[in-house]
Short mmCIF file of N, CA, C and O in Angstrom, two decimals:
data_model
loop_
_atom_site.label_atom_id
_atom_site.label_comp_id
_atom_site.label_asym_id
_atom_site.label_seq_id
_atom_site.Cartn_x
_atom_site.Cartn_y
_atom_site.Cartn_z
N MET A 214 0.74 -1.05 -0.05
CA MET A 214 -0.03 -0.07 -0.04
C MET A 214 0.85 1.24 -0.11
O MET A 214 1.56 1.14 0.93
N PRO A 215 0.72 2.06 -0.92
CA PRO A 215 1.54 3.39 -1.01
C PRO A 215 1.27 4.23 0.26
O PRO A 215 0.32 4.48 0.90
N ASN A 216 2.22 5.09 0.55
CA ASN A 216 2.23 6.05 1.41
C ASN A 216 1.33 7.53 1.17
O ASN A 216 1.82 7.92 -0.03
N PRO A 217 0.52 7.65 2.09
CA PRO A 217 -0.44 8.75 1.42
C PRO A 217 0.31 10.26 1.41
O PRO A 217 -0.11 11.12 0.68
N LYS A 218 1.48 9.75 2.10
CA LYS A 218 2.24 11.06 2.17
C LYS A 218 3.27 11.50 1.23
O LYS A 218 3.67 12.52 0.82
N THR A 219 3.14 10.58 0.08
CA THR A 219 4.10 10.59 -0.83
C THR A 219 3.70 11.01 -1.96
O THR A 219 2.40 11.01 -2.34
N LYS A 220 4.63 11.52 -2.97
CA LYS A 220 4.00 12.35 -3.87
C LYS A 220 3.06 11.27 -4.96
O LYS A 220 2.25 11.68 -5.35
N GLY A 221 3.57 9.91 -5.10
CA GLY A 221 2.92 8.86 -5.74
C GLY A 221 1.76 8.34 -5.25
O GLY A 221 1.07 7.72 -5.59
N GLY A 222 1.45 8.50 -3.88
CA GLY A 222 0.36 8.22 -3.01
C GLY A 222 -1.19 8.74 -3.49
O GLY A 222 -1.49 9.69 -3.93
N SER A 223 -1.96 7.53 -3.83
CA SER A 223 -3.20 7.83 -4.15
C SER A 223 -4.52 8.79 -3.30
O SER A 223 -5.29 9.27 -3.59
N ALA A 224 -3.59 9.12 -2.21
CA ALA A 224 -4.51 9.77 -0.97
C ALA A 224 -4.42 11.05 -1.09
O ALA A 224 -5.19 12.14 -0.32
N LEU A 225 -3.29 11.65 -1.98
CA LEU A 225 -3.29 13.31 -1.77
C LEU A 225 -4.44 13.89 -2.90
O LEU A 225 -4.84 13.25 -4.10
N LYS A 226 -5.01 14.80 -2.48
CA LYS A 226 -6.12 15.17 -3.20
C LYS A 226 -5.68 16.72 -3.79
O LYS A 226 -5.14 17.33 -3.13
N GLU A 227 -6.31 16.62 -4.97
CA GLU A 227 -6.15 18.31 -5.59
C GLU A 227 -6.96 19.05 -5.15
O GLU A 227 -8.27 18.92 -4.57
N ALA A 228 -6.21 20.02 -4.67
CA ALA A 228 -7.18 21.43 -4.13
C ALA A 228 -7.82 21.91 -4.85
O ALA A 228 -7.93 22.30 -6.45
N THR A 229 -8.97 22.24 -4.39
CA THR A 229 -10.56 22.76 -5.14
C THR A 229 -10.36 24.27 -4.64
O THR A 229 -10.58 24.56 -3.86
N ARG A 230 -10.30 24.99 -5.68
CA ARG A 230 -10.06 26.84 -5.66
C ARG A 230 -11.75 27.35 -6.00
O ARG A 230 -12.32 26.42 -6.98
N ILE A 231 -12.20 27.62 -5.14
CA ILE A 231 -13.47 28.46 -5.09
C ILE A 231 -13.43 29.98 -5.30
O ILE A 231 -12.84 30.38 -4.12
N SER A 232 -13.86 30.29 -6.30
CA SER A 232 -13.86 31.72 -6.51
C SER A 232 -15.19 32.59 -6.18
O SER A 232 -15.84 32.26 -6.61
N LEU A 233 -14.86 33.34 -4.82
CA LEU A 233 -16.41 33.93 -4.66
C LEU A 233 -16.07 35.68 -5.31
O LEU A 233 -15.13 36.14 -4.62
N ASP A 234 -16.97 35.98 -6.11
CA ASP A 234 -16.81 37.36 -6.56
C ASP A 234 -17.57 38.24 -5.40
O ASP A 234 -18.55 37.90 -4.53
N GLU A 235 -17.07 39.29 -5.43
CA GLU A 235 -17.51 40.49 -4.18
C GLU A 235 -19.08 40.87 -5.00
O GLU A 235 -19.36 41.08 -5.97
N PRO A 236 -19.84 40.78 -3.92
CA PRO A 236 -21.12 41.35 -4.42
C PRO A 236 -21.46 42.79 -4.58
O PRO A 236 -20.65 43.67 -4.35
N LYS A 237 -22.13 42.83 -5.69
CA LYS A 237 -22.37 44.23 -6.38
C LYS A 237 -23.06 45.32 -5.10
O LYS A 237 -23.73 44.77 -4.46
N MET A 238 -22.26 46.48 -5.05
CA MET A 238 -22.69 47.27 -3.90
C MET A 238 -23.64 48.33 -4.66
O MET A 238 -23.48 48.95 -6.10
N PHE A 239 -24.73 49.12 -3.98
CA PHE A 239 -25.70 50.08 -4.54
C PHE A 239 -25.43 51.34 -3.37
O PHE A 239 -25.77 51.02 -2.06
N HIS A 240 -25.71 52.20 -3.95
CA HIS A 240 -26.04 53.72 -3.23
C HIS A 240 -27.37 53.88 -3.15
O HIS A 240 -27.78 53.82 -3.98
N VAL A 241 -27.74 54.37 -1.94
CA VAL A 241 -28.87 54.87 -1.67
C VAL A 241 -28.98 56.24 -1.64
O VAL A 241 -28.12 57.08 -0.88
N ILE A 242 -29.88 56.90 -2.02
CA ILE A 242 -29.47 58.37 -2.55
C ILE A 242 -30.97 59.04 -2.01
O ILE A 242 -31.95 58.70 -2.42
N LEU A 243 -30.73 59.91 -1.25
CA LEU A 243 -31.63 60.69 -0.92
C LEU A 243 -32.16 62.15 -1.85
O LEU A 243 -30.99 62.96 -1.73
N HIS A 244 -33.40 62.40 -2.15
CA HIS A 244 -33.55 63.50 -2.78
C HIS A 244 -34.11 64.55 -2.00
O HIS A 244 -35.30 64.55 -1.36
N ASN A 245 -33.97 65.77 -2.33
CA ASN A 245 -34.67 67.22 -1.63
C ASN A 245 -36.17 67.36 -2.37
O ASN A 245 -36.18 67.05 -3.32
N ASP A 246 -36.96 67.66 -1.37
CA ASP A 246 -38.10 68.24 -1.81
C ASP A 246 -38.48 69.50 -0.96
O ASP A 246 -38.02 69.47 0.34
N ASP A 247 -39.61 70.17 -1.24
CA ASP A 247 -40.20 71.28 -0.56
C ASP A 247 -41.15 70.79 0.41
O ASP A 247 -41.90 71.80 1.08
N VAL A 248 -41.52 69.68 0.94
CA VAL A 248 -42.43 69.21 1.42
C VAL A 248 -42.06 68.44 2.80
O VAL A 248 -42.41 68.77 3.99
N THR A 249 -41.21 67.59 2.52
CA THR A 249 -40.53 66.80 3.55
C THR A 249 -39.87 67.62 4.41
O THR A 249 -39.04 68.30 4.40
N THR A 250 -40.31 67.33 5.70
CA THR A 250 -39.69 68.18 7.12
C THR A 250 -38.36 67.45 7.25
O THR A 250 -37.72 66.54 7.28
N MET A 251 -37.47 68.61 7.65
CA MET A 251 -35.78 68.37 7.86
C MET A 251 -35.70 67.06 9.49
O MET A 251 -35.20 66.36 9.40
N GLU A 252 -36.71 67.24 10.09
CA GLU A 252 -37.15 66.41 11.54
C GLU A 252 -37.23 65.37 11.21
O GLU A 252 -36.79 63.98 11.62
N PHE A 253 -38.16 64.82 9.91
CA PHE A 253 -38.71 63.83 9.58
C PHE A 253 -37.29 62.97 8.82
O PHE A 253 -37.31 61.85 8.96
N VAL A 254 -36.85 63.45 8.05
CA VAL A 254 -35.41 63.08 7.66
C VAL A 254 -34.38 62.55 8.61
O VAL A 254 -33.75 61.73 8.21
N VAL A 255 -34.15 63.41 9.25
CA VAL A 255 -33.07 63.00 10.83
C VAL A 255 -33.76 61.94 11.06
O VAL A 255 -33.00 60.96 11.42
N HIS A 256 -34.95 61.79 11.35
CA HIS A 256 -35.85 60.59 12.30
C HIS A 256 -35.39 59.38 11.00
O HIS A 256 -34.98 58.19 11.58
N LEU A 257 -36.00 59.60 9.82
CA LEU A 257 -35.52 58.38 9.03
C LEU A 257 -33.83 57.87 8.86
O LEU A 257 -33.95 56.69 9.12
N LEU A 258 -33.26 58.87 8.97
CA LEU A 258 -31.85 58.11 8.80
C LEU A 258 -31.02 57.51 9.82
O LEU A 258 -30.43 56.89 9.94
N THR A 259 -31.72 58.24 11.09
CA THR A 259 -31.24 57.25 12.56
C THR A 259 -32.08 56.01 12.60
O THR A 259 -31.62 55.28 13.08
N SER A 260 -33.29 55.96 12.22
CA SER A 260 -34.19 55.00 12.74
C SER A 260 -34.15 53.60 11.32
O SER A 260 -33.65 52.66 12.03
N VAL A 261 -33.81 54.37 10.15
CA VAL A 261 -33.87 52.90 9.13
C VAL A 261 -32.27 52.87 8.59
O VAL A 261 -31.75 51.87 8.67
N PHE A 262 -31.61 53.84 8.46
CA PHE A 262 -30.28 53.72 8.08
C PHE A 262 -29.21 53.68 8.92
O PHE A 262 -28.17 53.63 8.65
N ARG A 263 -29.77 53.76 10.38
CA ARG A 263 -29.07 53.64 11.53
C ARG A 263 -27.72 54.46 11.82
O ARG A 263 -26.62 54.39 11.97
N LYS A 264 -27.78 55.60 11.41
CA LYS A 264 -27.07 57.06 11.34
C LYS A 264 -27.04 57.68 12.71
O LYS A 264 -28.31 57.19 13.32
N SER A 265 -25.93 57.90 13.09
CA SER A 265 -25.84 58.78 14.50
C SER A 265 -26.58 60.06 14.18
O SER A 265 -27.04 60.56 12.98
N GLU A 266 -27.14 61.06 14.98
CA GLU A 266 -27.93 61.84 14.95
C GLU A 266 -27.26 63.08 14.53
O GLU A 266 -27.55 63.95 13.33
N LEU A 267 -25.58 63.09 14.60
CA LEU A 267 -25.10 64.18 14.03
C LEU A 267 -24.48 63.51 12.51
O LEU A 267 -24.89 64.78 11.65
N ALA A 268 -24.32 62.75 12.24
CA ALA A 268 -24.40 61.98 10.72
C ALA A 268 -25.35 62.16 10.03
O ALA A 268 -25.76 62.73 8.99
N ALA A 269 -26.50 62.01 10.68
CA ALA A 269 -28.32 62.17 10.30
C ALA A 269 -28.42 63.76 9.62
O ALA A 269 -28.56 64.36 8.84
N GLN A 270 -27.74 64.65 10.68
CA GLN A 270 -28.27 65.99 10.54
C GLN A 270 -26.98 66.53 9.26
O GLN A 270 -27.44 67.64 8.34
N GLU A 271 -26.03 65.79 9.55
CA GLU A 271 -25.29 66.49 8.21
C GLU A 271 -25.79 65.99 7.24
O GLU A 271 -25.38 66.61 5.80
N ILE A 272 -26.05 64.63 6.84
CA ILE A 272 -26.62 64.08 5.90
C ILE A 272 -27.92 65.26 5.00
O ILE A 272 -27.97 65.52 3.68
N MET A 273 -28.79 65.38 6.21
CA MET A 273 -29.94 66.16 5.55
C MET A 273 -29.86 67.57 5.63
O MET A 273 -30.38 67.96 4.36
N LEU A 274 -28.66 68.10 5.83
CA LEU A 274 -28.23 69.65 5.29
C LEU A 274 -27.58 69.40 4.04
O LEU A 274 -28.00 70.20 3.00
N THR A 275 -26.94 68.44 3.66
CA THR A 275 -26.42 68.04 2.35
C THR A 275 -27.36 68.12 1.27
O THR A 275 -27.40 68.72 0.22
N VAL A 276 -28.42 67.36 1.65
CA VAL A 276 -29.48 66.97 0.86
C VAL A 276 -30.23 68.38 0.59
O VAL A 276 -30.42 68.72 -0.38
N HIS A 277 -30.13 69.17 1.68
CA HIS A 277 -31.37 70.33 1.64
C HIS A 277 -30.13 71.24 0.63
O HIS A 277 -31.34 72.16 0.37
N HIS A 278 -29.15 71.52 0.72
CA HIS A 278 -28.10 72.32 0.30
C HIS A 278 -27.90 72.06 -1.27
O HIS A 278 -27.72 72.94 -2.18
N LYS A 279 -27.27 71.04 -1.47
CA LYS A 279 -27.17 70.17 -2.62
C LYS A 279 -28.31 69.38 -3.59
O LYS A 279 -27.77 69.17 -4.52
N GLY A 280 -29.34 69.19 -3.05
CA GLY A 280 -30.44 68.57 -3.72
C GLY A 280 -30.62 67.18 -3.57
O GLY A 280 -31.54 66.45 -3.59
N SER A 281 -29.34 66.66 -3.15
CA SER A 281 -29.41 65.30 -2.95
C SER A 281 -27.92 64.75 -2.38
O SER A 281 -26.99 65.30 -2.44
N ALA A 282 -27.77 63.65 -1.69
CA ALA A 282 -26.88 63.22 -1.06
C ALA A 282 -26.83 61.47 -0.72
O ALA A 282 -27.80 60.66 -0.54
N THR A 283 -25.97 60.77 -1.08
CA THR A 283 -26.03 59.53 -0.65
C THR A 283 -25.84 58.83 0.81
O THR A 283 -25.15 59.59 1.58
N VAL A 284 -26.92 58.19 0.93
CA VAL A 284 -26.91 57.64 2.51
C VAL A 284 -26.17 56.89 2.77
O VAL A 284 -25.81 56.92 4.09
N GLY A 285 -25.68 55.78 1.99
CA GLY A 285 -25.06 54.95 2.47
C GLY A 285 -24.81 53.80 1.19
O GLY A 285 -25.52 54.01 0.10
N THR A 286 -24.01 53.02 1.41
CA THR A 286 -23.73 51.98 0.21
C THR A 286 -23.56 50.84 0.92
O THR A 286 -22.87 50.44 1.71
N TYR A 287 -24.57 49.62 0.12
CA TYR A 287 -24.87 48.48 0.82
C TYR A 287 -25.07 47.18 -0.39
O TYR A 287 -25.16 48.00 -1.68
N THR A 288 -25.15 46.28 -0.11
CA THR A 288 -25.45 45.14 -1.06
C THR A 288 -27.16 45.72 -1.39
O THR A 288 -27.56 45.83 -0.96
N TYR A 289 -27.16 44.99 -2.54
CA TYR A 289 -29.07 45.23 -3.09
C TYR A 289 -29.61 44.84 -2.48
O TYR A 289 -30.41 45.50 -2.38
N ASP A 290 -29.68 43.49 -1.67
CA ASP A 290 -30.69 42.95 -0.90
C ASP A 290 -31.07 44.44 0.40
O ASP A 290 -31.93 44.91 0.52
N VAL A 291 -29.78 44.54 1.04
CA VAL A 291 -29.77 45.55 1.90
C VAL A 291 -30.24 47.16 1.65
O VAL A 291 -31.08 47.74 2.24
N ALA A 292 -29.94 47.55 0.42
CA ALA A 292 -29.88 49.05 -0.11
C ALA A 292 -31.69 48.68 -0.38
O ALA A 292 -32.31 49.61 -0.06
N TYR A 293 -31.81 47.96 -1.25
CA TYR A 293 -33.31 47.93 -1.43
C TYR A 293 -34.42 47.60 -0.24
O TYR A 293 -35.02 48.31 -0.19
N THR A 294 -34.08 46.82 0.84
CA THR A 294 -35.04 46.86 1.76
C THR A 294 -34.89 48.26 2.77
O THR A 294 -35.94 48.57 3.16
N ARG A 295 -33.89 48.67 2.95
CA ARG A 295 -33.53 50.28 3.41
C ARG A 295 -34.70 50.96 2.60
O ARG A 295 -35.28 52.03 3.39
N LYS A 296 -34.50 51.06 1.53
CA LYS A 296 -34.96 52.11 0.54
C LYS A 296 -36.35 51.92 0.76
O LYS A 296 -37.38 52.95 0.97
N ALA A 297 -37.06 50.54 0.63
CA ALA A 297 -38.56 50.25 0.68
C ALA A 297 -38.86 50.63 1.84
O ALA A 297 -40.15 51.23 2.19
N LYS A 298 -38.46 50.68 2.93
CA LYS A 298 -38.95 50.81 4.30
C LYS A 298 -39.09 52.31 4.56
O LYS A 298 -40.13 53.04 5.24
N ALA A 299 -38.02 52.92 4.12
CA ALA A 299 -37.76 54.52 4.28
C ALA A 299 -39.09 55.06 3.68
O ALA A 299 -39.72 56.09 3.93
N THR A 300 -39.17 54.27 2.23
CA THR A 300 -40.23 55.35 1.10
C THR A 300 -41.51 55.24 2.03
O THR A 300 -42.37 55.61 1.92
N LEU A 301 -41.79 53.61 2.34
CA LEU A 301 -43.13 53.48 3.07
C LEU A 301 -43.29 54.40 4.26
O LEU A 301 -44.58 54.71 4.60
N MET A 302 -42.47 54.71 5.28
CA MET A 302 -42.40 55.41 6.00
C MET A 302 -42.82 56.94 5.90
O MET A 302 -43.44 57.70 6.18
N ALA A 303 -42.27 57.44 4.81
CA ALA A 303 -42.07 58.89 4.00
C ALA A 303 -43.68 58.86 3.82
O ALA A 303 -44.70 59.86 4.22
N ASN A 304 -44.27 57.86 2.94
CA ASN A 304 -45.74 57.73 2.36
C ASN A 304 -46.69 57.69 3.68
O ASN A 304 -47.74 58.61 3.65
N ASN A 305 -46.16 57.03 4.44
CA ASN A 305 -47.25 56.74 5.75
C ASN A 305 -47.40 58.27 6.65
O ASN A 305 -48.24 58.33 6.88
N ALA A 306 -46.43 59.11 6.20
CA ALA A 306 -46.36 60.01 7.13
C ALA A 306 -46.56 61.57 6.41
O ALA A 306 -47.02 62.59 6.66
N GLY A 307 -47.26 60.85 4.96
CA GLY A 307 -47.68 61.91 4.24
C GLY A 307 -46.59 62.93 3.20
O GLY A 307 -46.67 63.98 2.84
N PHE A 308 -45.23 62.41 3.25
CA PHE A 308 -44.31 62.85 2.77
C PHE A 308 -43.76 61.95 1.12
O PHE A 308 -43.93 61.31 1.50
N PRO A 309 -43.60 63.33 0.34
CA PRO A 309 -43.29 62.74 -1.01
C PRO A 309 -41.84 62.29 -1.18
O PRO A 309 -41.20 62.75 -2.13
N LEU A 310 -41.17 61.95 0.05
CA LEU A 310 -39.88 61.99 -0.23
C LEU A 310 -39.44 60.96 -1.36
O LEU A 310 -39.73 59.95 -1.51
N LYS A 311 -38.16 60.98 -1.94
CA LYS A 311 -38.07 60.50 -3.13
C LYS A 311 -36.31 59.62 -2.71
O LYS A 311 -35.62 60.51 -2.42
N ILE A 312 -36.27 58.56 -2.77
CA ILE A 312 -35.30 57.58 -2.22
C ILE A 312 -34.86 56.84 -3.79
O ILE A 312 -35.70 56.35 -4.09
N THR A 313 -33.65 56.91 -4.16
CA THR A 313 -33.12 56.27 -5.42
C THR A 313 -31.92 55.11 -4.69
O THR A 313 -31.61 55.51 -3.99
N MET A 314 -32.01 54.28 -5.78
CA MET A 314 -30.86 53.51 -5.59
C MET A 314 -29.53 53.63 -6.96
O MET A 314 -30.46 53.57 -8.09
N GLU A 315 -28.58 53.70 -7.06
CA GLU A 315 -27.62 53.31 -8.04
C GLU A 315 -26.45 52.25 -7.91
O GLU A 315 -26.07 52.38 -6.60
N GLU A 316 -26.31 51.89 -8.97
CA GLU A 316 -24.96 51.05 -8.87
C GLU A 316 -23.62 51.41 -8.37
O GLU A 316 -23.22 52.64 -9.09
N ALA A 317 -23.04 50.93 -7.45
CA ALA A 317 -21.73 51.69 -7.14
C ALA A 317 -20.71 51.28 -8.33
O ALA A 317 -20.70 50.18 -8.68
N ASN A 318 -19.89 52.29 -8.36
CA ASN A 318 -18.90 51.94 -9.68
C ASN A 318 -17.61 50.94 -8.84
O ASN A 318 -17.36 51.27 -8.09
#
């Protein structure tokens, strides 16, 4: 019986290489409007997107002054879920808040 540790041994197994691609990432973008209150946007950012109060205020001000801002970059499932939850919350509160997603480069 050949020794499995030798080169000629039948017990040596070929290494299987598995290549895992990084998942595609997506930006969630918040857009300015003239109806949604700043307080609601900060609440949305802290509760749905898990931003600190300070980070939420900074993002809200960027949206207010520049028209839009990236809230975060996530895998597709996370981005879609957070976007959907935030949109539902805004609609339920009577705000026409626009939130979009785009693939990160």
